[in-house]
Structure formats: C-alpha cells, structure tokens
C-alpha positions in Angstrom: -9.2 24.9 -15.3 -5.7 23.5 -14.7 -4.2 23.9 -11.3 -0.5 23.2 -10.8 0.4 21.0 -7.9 4.2 21.4 -8.3 6.5 19.7 -6.0 8.3 22.8 -4.8 10.7 21.8 -2.0 10.6 25.2 -0.4 6.8 25.0 0.1 6.8 21.4 1.1 9.4 21.2 3.9 7.5 18.8 6.1 6.2 15.3 5.6 2.7 16.4 6.6 2.7 19.2 4.0 3.8 16.8 1.3 1.1 14.4 2.3 -1.5 17.2 2.3 -0.4 18.1 -1.2 -0.9 14.5 -2.2 -4.4 14.6 -0.8 -5.1 17.7 -2.9 -3.7 16.0 -6.0 -6.0 13.0 -5.4 -9.0 15.3 -5.2 -7.9 16.9 -8.5 -7.5 13.4 -10.1 -11.0 12.5 -9.1 -12.3 15.8 -10.5 -10.5 15.2 -13.7 -11.9 11.6 -14.0 -15.4 12.9 -13.4 -15.0 15.6 -16.0 -13.8 13.1 -18.6 -16.8 10.9 -17.8 -19.1 13.8 -18.2 -17.5 14.7 -21.4 -17.8 11.2 -22.8 -21.5 11.1 -21.8 -22.1 14.4 -23.7 -24.9 13.8 -26.2 -23.2 16.0 -28.8 -20.0 13.9 -28.4 -16.8 14.5 -26.4 -14.5 17.3 -27.1 -11.3 15.6 -28.0 -9.0 18.4 -26.9 -10.6 18.7 -23.5 -10.5 14.9 -23.0 -6.8 14.9 -24.1 -6.0 17.8 -21.8 -7.7 16.2 -18.8 -6.1 12.8 -19.4 -2.7 14.3 -19.7 -3.1 16.2 -16.4 -4.6 13.1 -14.8 -1.5 11.0 -15.8 0.9 13.7 -14.6 -0.8 13.9 -11.2 -0.8 10.1 -10.8 2.9 10.1 -11.5 3.5 12.9 -9.0 1.4 11.1 -6.4 3.4 7.9 -6.9 6.7 9.7 -6.6 5.7 11.6 -3.4 4.2 8.5 -1.7 7.2 6.4 -2.6 9.5 9.1 -1.1 7.4 9.4 2.1 7.3 5.6 2.5 11.1 5.4 2.1 11.7 8.2 4.6 9.3 6.6 7.1 11.2 3.3 6.8 14.5 5.1 7.4 13.1 6.8 10.5 14.3 5.1 13.7 12.4 6.5 16.7 14.6 4.7 19.2 17.9 5.7 17.6 18.8 8.1 20.4 17.3 6.0 23.2 19.8 5.3 26.0 17.9 2.4 27.5 20.4 -0.4 26.4 23.6 1.4 27.5 21.9 2.5 30.7 20.8 -1.0 31.6 24.2 -2.4 30.6 25.8 0.1 33.0 23.4 -0.9 35.8 24.3 -4.5 35.3 28.0 -3.7 35.4 27.5 -1.8 38.6 25.7 -4.8 40.2 28.5 -7.1 39.1 31.1 -4.7 40.6 29.1 -4.6 43.9 29.0 -8.4 43.9 32.8 -8.6 43.3 33.5 -6.0 46.0 31.3 -8.0 48.4 33.2 -11.2 47.6 36.6 -9.4 48.1 35.3 -8.1 51.5 34.5 -11.6 52.5 37.9 -12.8 51.4 39.5 -10.0 53.3 37.6 -10.9 56.5 38.5 -14.6 55.9 42.2 -13.7 55.6 42.1 -11.4 58.6 40.4 -14.2 60.6 43.1 -16.6 59.4 45.9 -14.2 60.5 44.3 -13.6 63.8 44.1 -17.4 64.5 47.7 -18.0 63.6 
C-alpha cells in the first residue's frame, strides 16, 4: 500500500493545510518503519523487495517533510505581524502636536509680553 502525499500547490494553499499534510506524512513514516520492523522480525526472513520499497518511500517522505518544514519555518520568519501597525507614526504625530501646542503657548506668552511692553510705553 503506497499512498502519495504529493506537494500539490493547488491543494495546499494555506500553511495549516501544508502542516496537516506533514502530519499525515509523519504518520505514514511511522507506519513504514513499523512495517519494516515487522518484516525484519519475520521468522521466514524479510522480503527484500518489500523492505526496499518501504525504505524508498520512507526516505522520500522524510525529504518531503524536511522541505515543507523548512519552507514553513522560513515563511514564519518572514511574517511580520506589526508591519501594518500605525502605533509609531501615530505616537510621533501626537508628540509633534504636543510640541506645537507648547510652541503656540510660548508664542502667546511672548505676544502678551510685547503687548504689555507697548502698553507701558
């Protein structure tokens, strides 16, 4: 029994689906390993073609698992959840507004001082 766990991009369009497929491959790898162990423990001796077939499928699945996990880890590292966050620009704008309010208050004080000076003269 050989099931194909191909990496078809159309059927694996989300990270979750790709990881679920990896999980299925891992289960199949464990089944293959168990089958080979059973075959090696067979009192009449292992069937060479069956062991070779299982080992080939095992190695191919391991390679597929490695590739998929490597890609998923790479894409997770590239993901930046705060990329569209406007916190920093918003805070910068608020600080600039406070600075402008302070400058306006200082200018108002200077204006009152100048008006007071002109009134005294």
